[in-house]
Amino acid sequence: MASCPAAQDGYDPRSFPPFAVTVDLVVLTIHDGALSVLLVERGVEPFAGRLALPGGFVQPDESVDDAARRELAEETGVELARNDAGGLQQLATYGAPDRDPRMRVVSVAHVALVADLPPARAGSDAAAVSLVDVAGALRRRLAFDHRTILRDGIEHVRRQLEHTSLATRFCAAEFTLGELRSVYEAVWGTELDVANFRRKVLASQVVEPIAGTQSTPGPSGGRPAQLYRATSSMPTEIDPPFRRPR
Amino acid sequence: MASCPAAQDGYDPRSFPPFAVTVDLVVLTIHDGALSVLLVERGVEPFAGRLALPGGFVQPDESVDDAARRELAEETGVELARNDAGGLQQLATYGAPDRDPRMRVVSVAHVALVADLPPARAGSDAAAVSLVDVAGALRRRLAFDHRTILRDGIEHVRRQLEHTSLATRFCAAEFTLGELRSVYEAVWGTELDVANFRRKVLASQVVEPIAGTQSTPGPSGGRPAQLYRATSSMPTEIDPPFRRPR
DNA sequence: TCAATAGTGTCTTTCAGACAATATAAT
DNA sequence: ATTATATTGTCTGAAAGACACTATTGA
């Protein structure tokens, strides 16, 4: 069952099985205190009427990562720099032969972490786009293998919050430690001790206070909080890791 | 810059940019006490004479994961079960438009952890296959973007050893704790305290002693060691994690 | 005043790392 | 005896988790 010499040495440019390559996006954000995912409603068969992850073809002249960035901008209006490794990350590639009933499609799934979505996207059918909390989305029947992709993407982000500074991606440029804590609680679905959270985050050096700034308390009162910013726009490995409770 | 409705709703089966999809394998093993990678020498242009990762086309009727498993069997003789999630894992997908000068190729890289390689592979040109320690391999100029893939694969395995029971994949069915420790030391390139290693491994429950068995000491003597086996053939998350020294 | 959130201090348990000490083999 | 490796025991410091306490706002 050894491969022929041509296949072993390289690729024969004239005879290869043609595939379509797409990118699918798991766009996550915190909405109403819940980790939520951006889904679009399909208008055509197969899976017409079903919710699906946004995505599209990789074009002949762009890299797979560029295609993901382009699709993110088209679907959400979020523009990311090419060297911004944090907001959009490759998740995994899904390549079962029957995952699209019409043709052979290999999809490179990505996960995007966004702070908040621009209210409307010009040139796009806004009615077909919705934010669904992930628990509800996982209970639904999604198009293609998008339920599997979504599950993997959520687990990926939950792990990443333990080891990197990526939680600040869900926050605006300036945030309080309470807001940052609510990100962890929404993603992990747990409650965190306020005092211990503060100590760990400050020790990890991923945030720095903005001198002379304070939050304004909500309508129900409360002491105003110091505002912080992320020390780096790049995702940083945090040491010691920030383990989620079990 | 919005995508057209057809692209948004799905894929047009008649007009898509055709891609070749390949799998590339980072086959790692411990050889002479050093973490080593399996490389093949290319016979044809481009990159003729350069060392490269083994790999090949995904066939029209097989999944991407099946293709990786097939290529692993062809290149090394190692046969893995379909439900064996540990020995062969997807790493990442590399899709820069110019990564193959002849045509558009998207490659799904995988990492394989093998205990030892069968001495010869029938039907394959054994002379073109070599085991190179990873430090040396990373210093060489490899074909395509295989140096990047190799670097990512090594880092992936180093991380996995911290969180899973995958180190036993580098060992035979029965092994001593000293052998298992030397796996960690080879992969991480560090020395580990013998006593602390023992406590952590035994507490993690990833190995179990084989009653009534002992290793036979080498020619220079030494106390014979208890033999262990992995408690599960599946990779297990270990808690607490097993952090590598910094 | 109370409710709500921010921030500080401290105690206990767990765990990682260092290292001493003992055990059992080959030479 | 010496060397080499396995195995056990113990100490120390760092960090996690629990939780009491104080601080500052709005209503």
XYZ file of C-alpha atoms (C1' of nucleotides) in Angstrom:
546
model
C 0.000 0.000 0.000
C 2.936 2.327 -0.435
C 2.303 5.515 -2.327
C 3.710 5.861 -5.804
C 7.029 7.708 -6.160
C 5.394 10.789 -7.551
C 3.123 11.143 -4.548
C 6.013 10.509 -2.213
C 8.287 13.103 -3.683
C 5.740 15.812 -4.141
C 2.568 16.724 -5.831
C 1.759 16.210 -9.448
C 0.474 19.578 -10.592
C -1.684 18.071 -13.311
C -3.605 15.447 -11.380
C -4.873 16.167 -7.914
C -8.303 15.712 -6.383
C -9.916 19.170 -6.358
C -11.354 20.427 -3.079
C -13.233 23.516 -2.080
C -11.640 25.186 0.940
C -13.723 27.397 3.191
C -13.349 29.173 6.487
C -16.012 28.973 9.179
C -16.059 31.454 12.038
C -17.012 30.941 15.662
C -17.520 34.590 16.641
C -17.867 34.802 20.402
C -18.839 37.754 22.559
C -20.385 38.437 25.949
C -24.014 39.436 25.487
C -26.300 40.092 28.454
C -23.779 38.405 30.701
C -23.739 35.189 28.664
C -21.137 33.838 26.283
C -22.815 34.112 22.894
C -22.069 33.133 19.335
C -22.906 34.838 16.079
C -25.077 32.664 13.829
C -26.616 33.266 10.420
C -29.776 31.737 9.041
C -29.306 29.817 5.838
C -31.578 30.763 2.982
C -30.927 27.913 0.559
C -30.616 24.165 0.596
C -29.063 22.220 2.068
C -30.086 23.092 5.611
C -32.297 25.982 4.469
C -33.711 27.760 7.514
C -31.135 26.265 9.854
C -28.716 28.393 11.808
C -25.095 28.143 10.726
C -21.716 29.607 11.488
C -20.724 32.426 9.154
C -18.102 31.534 6.599
C -17.140 31.428 2.973
C -14.692 30.342 0.339
C -11.000 30.971 0.497
C -10.121 32.954 -2.625
C -7.286 31.883 -4.919
C -5.030 34.812 -4.043
C -5.470 35.009 -0.276
C -4.138 32.928 2.579
C -6.505 30.917 4.728
C -5.918 33.291 7.614
C -6.596 36.302 5.401
C -9.849 34.731 4.312
C -10.905 34.329 7.936
C -10.061 37.965 8.655
C -11.966 39.085 5.578
C -15.034 37.065 6.463
C -14.957 38.428 10.001
C -14.929 41.987 8.673
C -17.752 41.225 6.260
C -19.953 39.552 8.839
C -19.303 41.717 11.880
C -17.532 44.886 10.786
C -14.630 44.019 13.094
C -11.353 44.865 11.378
C -8.241 43.189 12.731
C -4.636 43.889 11.888
C -2.716 41.151 10.123
C -0.275 40.828 13.008
C -3.049 40.690 15.584
C -2.743 37.117 16.692
C -5.250 37.271 19.492
C -8.634 38.244 18.249
C -8.870 35.596 15.555
C -7.262 32.212 15.886
C -7.311 29.053 13.878
C -9.268 26.338 15.650
C -9.143 23.157 13.598
C -9.892 21.804 10.153
C -12.959 19.714 9.422
C -12.668 17.430 6.447
C -15.117 14.547 6.557
C -16.030 13.571 2.982
C -19.773 13.927 3.571
C -19.855 17.092 5.618
C -21.349 18.966 2.671
C -23.818 16.839 0.702
C -23.101 18.606 -2.581
C -19.356 18.490 -2.925
C -16.083 17.911 -1.194
C -15.459 20.837 1.133
C -12.694 21.150 3.692
C -13.321 23.902 6.211
C -10.728 25.615 8.355
C -12.582 26.812 11.444
C -11.480 29.914 13.329
C -12.482 31.434 16.653
C -12.918 35.183 17.007
C -13.210 36.993 20.339
C -14.899 40.373 20.051
C -15.768 42.947 22.695
C -18.995 44.126 21.128
C -20.489 44.015 17.695
C -21.163 47.098 15.599
C -24.953 47.588 15.582
C -25.526 47.144 11.859
C -23.578 45.976 8.880
C -24.177 47.810 5.646
C -24.609 45.600 2.622
C -25.535 42.579 4.687
C -28.887 41.103 5.521
C -29.029 41.999 9.197
C -32.191 40.016 9.792
C -30.371 36.786 9.047
C -27.738 37.415 11.739
C -28.341 36.714 15.408
C -26.461 36.393 18.676
C -27.348 33.225 20.568
C -26.020 32.226 23.965
C -23.797 29.199 23.543
C -25.796 26.899 25.809
C -28.852 27.498 23.669
C -26.921 27.265 20.429
C -25.500 23.886 21.404
C -29.006 22.590 22.030
C -30.094 23.492 18.517
C -29.584 21.581 15.307
C -27.146 23.622 13.293
C -26.273 23.236 9.630
C -23.511 20.873 8.494
C -21.135 19.872 11.307
C -21.315 23.316 12.816
C -22.466 22.021 16.172
C -19.235 20.074 16.506
C -17.204 23.079 15.419
C -19.024 25.296 17.914
C -18.416 22.843 20.747
C -14.730 22.640 19.917
C -14.471 26.418 19.668
C -16.071 26.999 23.048
C -13.816 24.460 24.704
C -10.832 26.083 23.006
C -11.656 29.489 24.430
C -12.317 28.085 27.878
C -8.884 26.531 27.878
C -7.216 29.635 26.547
C -8.585 31.754 29.357
C -6.616 29.559 31.739
C -3.293 30.151 30.076
C -3.378 33.466 28.251
C -4.464 37.047 28.658
C -7.160 36.671 25.998
C -10.057 37.477 28.345
C -9.384 41.183 27.800
C -10.456 40.650 24.194
C -14.036 40.499 25.403
C -13.662 43.865 27.130
C -13.548 47.414 25.812
C -10.274 49.347 25.869
C -10.886 50.408 29.473
C -12.523 48.103 31.961
C -12.845 47.395 35.652
C -11.656 44.215 37.300
C -15.286 43.434 37.990
C -16.039 43.525 34.276
C -13.051 41.328 33.552
C -14.168 38.902 36.219
C -17.640 38.708 34.704
C -15.977 37.682 31.419
C -14.340 34.718 33.102
C -17.585 33.842 34.834
C -19.546 33.997 31.595
C -17.052 31.908 29.634
C -16.510 29.322 32.336
C -20.029 29.354 33.738
C -18.728 29.562 37.283
C -18.523 32.087 40.078
C -15.126 33.370 41.102
C -14.056 34.724 44.449
C -13.700 38.479 44.089
C -10.649 38.814 46.288
C -8.734 35.867 44.880
C -9.509 36.956 41.340
C -8.072 40.373 42.022
C -4.871 38.988 43.448
C -4.297 36.578 40.593
C -5.013 39.051 37.827
C -2.819 41.748 39.321
C -0.013 39.255 39.919
C -0.192 38.087 36.320
C 0.648 41.561 34.998
C -1.831 41.298 32.151
C -3.578 44.538 33.159
C -2.360 47.907 34.377
C -4.326 50.648 36.154
C -5.067 53.845 34.253
C -3.980 56.585 36.651
C -6.688 58.950 37.795
C -9.625 57.077 36.303
C -12.648 55.537 37.945
C -15.800 53.854 36.770
C -19.173 55.437 37.442
C -21.341 53.120 39.497
C -24.579 51.809 38.093
C -28.051 52.951 39.138
C -28.045 50.667 42.153
C -24.909 52.253 43.596
C -21.643 50.699 44.560
C -18.145 51.955 45.058
C -16.551 53.220 41.838
C -13.764 51.010 40.557
C -10.315 51.656 39.210
C -10.143 51.396 35.427
C -7.564 49.131 33.846
C -6.251 48.451 30.376
C -4.540 45.406 28.922
C -0.781 45.721 29.179
C -0.335 44.216 25.737
C -2.560 43.903 22.717
C -0.909 40.587 21.954
C -2.092 37.503 23.810
C 0.364 36.648 26.562
C 1.014 33.383 28.300
C 0.278 33.903 31.976
C 2.378 32.252 34.636
C 1.219 30.751 36.901
C -1.814 29.662 34.881
C -5.245 30.753 35.936
C -7.086 27.501 36.466
C -10.831 27.343 36.320
C -12.641 25.818 39.287
C -13.923 22.264 38.850
C -17.111 44.454 0.390
C -20.011 42.271 1.395
C -20.073 38.830 -0.079
C -22.669 38.056 -2.660
C -25.846 36.279 -1.499
C -24.804 33.000 -3.024
C -21.550 32.932 -1.083
C -23.332 33.960 2.079
C -25.958 31.288 1.941
C -23.770 28.454 0.885
C -21.485 27.215 -1.774
C -22.157 27.248 -5.443
C -21.280 23.734 -6.533
C -20.355 24.843 -10.044
C -17.942 27.682 -9.328
C -15.405 27.405 -6.560
C -11.653 27.958 -6.524
C -10.079 24.504 -6.690
C -7.449 23.649 -4.088
C -5.235 20.665 -3.493
C -5.492 19.445 0.090
C -2.637 17.482 1.610
C -1.648 16.158 5.006
C 1.844 16.625 6.386
C 3.069 14.536 9.292
C 5.355 15.486 12.164
C 6.298 11.984 13.315
C 8.091 12.253 16.645
C 9.895 9.580 18.609
C 12.650 9.307 21.194
C 15.829 8.159 19.496
C 19.104 7.839 21.405
C 17.613 9.865 24.213
C 16.708 12.784 21.959
C 13.356 13.878 20.615
C 13.604 13.136 16.911
C 11.504 13.667 13.825
C 11.039 11.536 10.738
C 12.107 13.336 7.560
C 12.206 12.252 3.933
C 14.540 13.509 1.255
C 12.819 15.017 -1.749
C 13.807 13.671 -5.129
C 12.190 16.197 -7.442
C 11.827 19.924 -7.756
C 10.910 22.077 -6.052
C 13.257 21.650 -3.112
C 14.917 18.575 -4.636
C 17.455 17.159 -2.194
C 15.957 19.010 0.743
C 14.545 17.209 3.744
C 10.791 17.413 4.141
C 8.012 16.151 6.337
C 6.264 13.070 4.957
C 2.822 13.689 3.560
C 0.534 13.367 0.589
C -2.767 14.170 -0.987
C -6.100 13.664 0.670
C -8.054 11.314 -1.563
C -11.603 12.147 -2.702
C -13.254 9.441 -0.645
C -11.384 9.707 2.640
C -11.554 12.176 5.484
C -8.602 14.373 6.282
C -7.954 12.386 9.449
C -8.110 9.117 7.551
C -5.583 10.462 5.091
C -3.212 11.284 7.925
C -3.600 7.801 9.372
C -3.023 6.236 5.965
C 0.096 8.278 5.330
C 1.440 7.386 8.770
C 0.998 3.693 8.025
C 2.643 4.059 4.618
C 5.618 6.008 5.899
C 6.268 4.263 9.212
C 4.305 1.039 9.310
C 2.505 2.255 12.437
C -1.158 1.306 12.260
C -3.540 3.212 14.496
C -7.169 2.499 15.218
C -9.689 5.041 13.998
C -10.842 5.804 17.510
C -7.293 6.189 18.779
C -7.231 9.891 19.434
C -3.833 10.035 21.052
C -1.165 8.807 18.719
C -2.081 11.077 15.824
C -3.517 14.515 16.323
C -4.339 17.377 14.065
C -1.904 20.242 14.579
C -2.897 23.151 12.332
C -3.583 24.016 8.721
C -1.107 25.925 6.590
C -2.588 27.805 3.689
C -0.365 30.617 2.476
C -0.954 31.083 -1.263
C 2.731 30.725 -2.154
C 3.695 27.835 0.078
C 3.954 25.560 -2.945
C 5.391 27.371 -5.971
C 3.506 25.208 -8.468
C -0.086 25.369 -7.335
C -2.424 26.253 -4.548
C -2.002 23.673 -1.794
C -3.556 23.761 1.653
C -1.914 21.350 4.071
C -3.428 19.988 7.258
C -0.488 19.149 9.511
C -0.690 16.357 12.060
C 1.568 15.243 14.885
C 2.211 11.560 15.533
C 3.835 10.188 18.687
C 5.363 6.763 18.216
C 7.273 4.538 20.617
C 9.638 3.093 18.089
C 9.704 2.715 14.368
C 9.593 -0.623 12.597
C 13.086 -1.200 11.197
C 12.148 -1.253 7.518
C 9.165 -0.422 5.397
C 8.556 -2.687 2.440
C 7.740 -0.922 -0.786
C 9.248 2.320 0.371
C 12.635 3.805 -0.352
C 14.211 3.401 3.079
C 17.295 5.363 2.137
C 15.224 8.507 1.698
C 13.863 8.298 5.247
C 15.826 9.450 8.264
C 15.356 10.230 11.931
C 16.838 13.585 12.898
C 16.910 15.050 16.392
C 14.624 18.051 16.474
C 17.278 20.560 17.463
C 19.274 19.604 14.394
C 16.215 19.471 12.174
C 15.201 22.991 13.167
C 18.647 24.267 12.212
C 18.302 22.893 8.686
C 16.526 24.383 5.714
C 13.554 22.170 5.089
C 11.306 22.086 2.040
C 8.258 24.371 1.777
C 7.145 25.789 5.139
C 7.989 22.555 6.900
C 10.330 24.247 9.348
C 7.428 26.308 10.653
C 5.228 23.239 10.836
C 7.930 21.323 12.687
C 8.427 24.127 15.188
C 4.682 24.317 15.842
C 4.447 20.556 16.204
C 7.247 20.366 18.740
C 5.743 23.159 20.800
C 2.386 21.410 20.623
C 3.784 18.191 22.041
C 5.715 20.012 24.750
C 2.508 21.647 25.886
C 0.530 18.442 25.724
C 2.929 16.658 28.034
C 1.971 19.190 30.682
C -1.720 18.473 30.526
C -2.249 14.950 29.257
C -0.979 11.431 29.675
C 0.470 11.387 26.156
C 4.055 10.823 27.267
C 3.325 7.101 27.528
C 2.899 7.134 23.738
C 6.661 7.351 23.459
C 7.093 4.246 25.617
C 6.603 0.563 24.923
C 3.657 -1.273 26.499
C 5.644 -1.848 29.711
C 8.053 0.732 31.041
C 9.740 1.911 34.202
C 9.172 5.295 35.729
C 12.769 6.080 34.855
C 12.034 5.480 31.193
C 8.938 7.622 31.382
C 10.913 10.347 33.073
C 13.523 10.261 30.326
C 10.700 10.877 27.838
C 9.764 14.077 29.608
C 13.388 15.086 29.812
C 13.945 14.457 26.121
C 10.843 16.336 25.019
C 11.313 19.263 27.348
C 15.103 19.315 27.283
C 15.276 19.623 31.052
C 16.219 17.498 34.027
C 13.527 16.454 36.438
C 13.843 15.572 40.085
C 13.492 11.827 40.385
C 11.509 11.849 43.621
C 9.121 14.647 42.672
C 8.493 13.076 39.281
C 7.530 9.806 40.900
C 5.093 11.434 43.272
C 3.397 13.463 40.567
C 3.061 10.636 38.086
C 1.696 8.203 40.637
C -0.744 10.807 41.952
C -1.990 11.505 38.428
C -3.160 7.923 38.005
C -1.955 7.733 34.408
C 0.132 4.620 35.106
C -0.413 1.469 37.126
C 2.164 -1.053 38.349
C 2.212 -4.480 36.758
C 2.214 -6.851 39.722
C 5.231 -9.110 40.047
C 7.315 -7.507 37.315
C 10.693 -5.826 37.472
C 13.112 -4.388 34.984
C 16.518 -5.964 34.546
C 19.259 -3.452 35.338
C 21.728 -2.422 32.675
C 25.379 -3.514 32.522
C 26.419 -0.862 35.009
C 24.087 -2.144 37.677
C 21.379 -0.412 39.600
C 18.334 -1.475 41.465
C 15.686 -3.089 39.253
C 12.569 -1.005 38.844
C 8.889 -1.756 39.004
C 7.279 -2.021 35.562
C 4.224 0.078 34.790
C 1.668 0.304 32.033
C -0.558 3.175 30.963
C -3.929 2.980 32.688
C -5.704 4.039 29.517
C -4.810 3.912 25.865
C -6.746 7.132 25.384
C -5.038 10.402 26.241
C -6.251 11.668 29.585
C -6.278 15.147 30.991
C -4.159 15.097 34.139
C -5.141 17.120 37.155
C -3.251 18.882 38.587
C -1.260 19.627 35.431
C 2.346 18.617 35.210
C 4.181 21.842 34.546
C 7.575 21.870 32.948
C 10.329 23.720 34.774
C 11.229 27.189 33.468
C -30.045 54.324 56.812
C -29.557 50.149 53.194
C -27.980 47.933 48.968
C -24.332 47.147 46.003
C -19.852 46.887 44.418
C -14.665 47.738 45.222
C -10.808 46.596 47.653
C -7.720 44.585 51.846
C -6.156 41.180 55.143
C -5.532 36.616 56.800
C -5.901 31.774 57.616
C -5.612 26.944 55.954
C -4.663 23.489 52.665
C -2.363 21.908 48.811
C 1.400 21.371 45.988
C 5.965 22.060 43.790
C 10.808 21.874 44.445
C 14.981 20.692 46.962
C 17.345 17.241 48.975
C 18.545 13.681 52.475
C 18.317 8.868 53.274
C 17.569 4.049 52.249
C 17.168 -0.227 48.988
C 18.822 -3.429 45.557
C 21.081 -4.700 41.817
C 25.872 -5.396 38.736
C 30.784 -5.192 38.741
C 33.307 -1.947 48.351
C 31.790 0.906 44.551
C 28.651 2.486 41.287
C 24.187 3.139 39.538
C 19.500 3.372 39.739
C 15.000 2.920 42.410
C 12.256 4.334 46.186
C 10.880 6.724 50.499
C 10.731 10.664 53.604
C 10.866 15.402 54.951
C 11.299 20.295 54.813
C 10.235 24.904 52.811
C 8.000 28.314 50.094
C 4.415 29.566 46.756
C -0.055 29.608 45.522
C -5.210 28.540 45.820
C -9.380 28.865 48.129
C -12.384 30.444 51.866
C -13.913 34.242 54.132
C -14.009 38.261 57.317
C -13.539 43.009 57.088
C -13.313 47.906 55.409
C -14.379 51.610 51.713
C -17.276 54.365 48.724
C -20.910 55.282 46.027
C -26.486 55.786 44.824
C -31.099 55.589 46.492
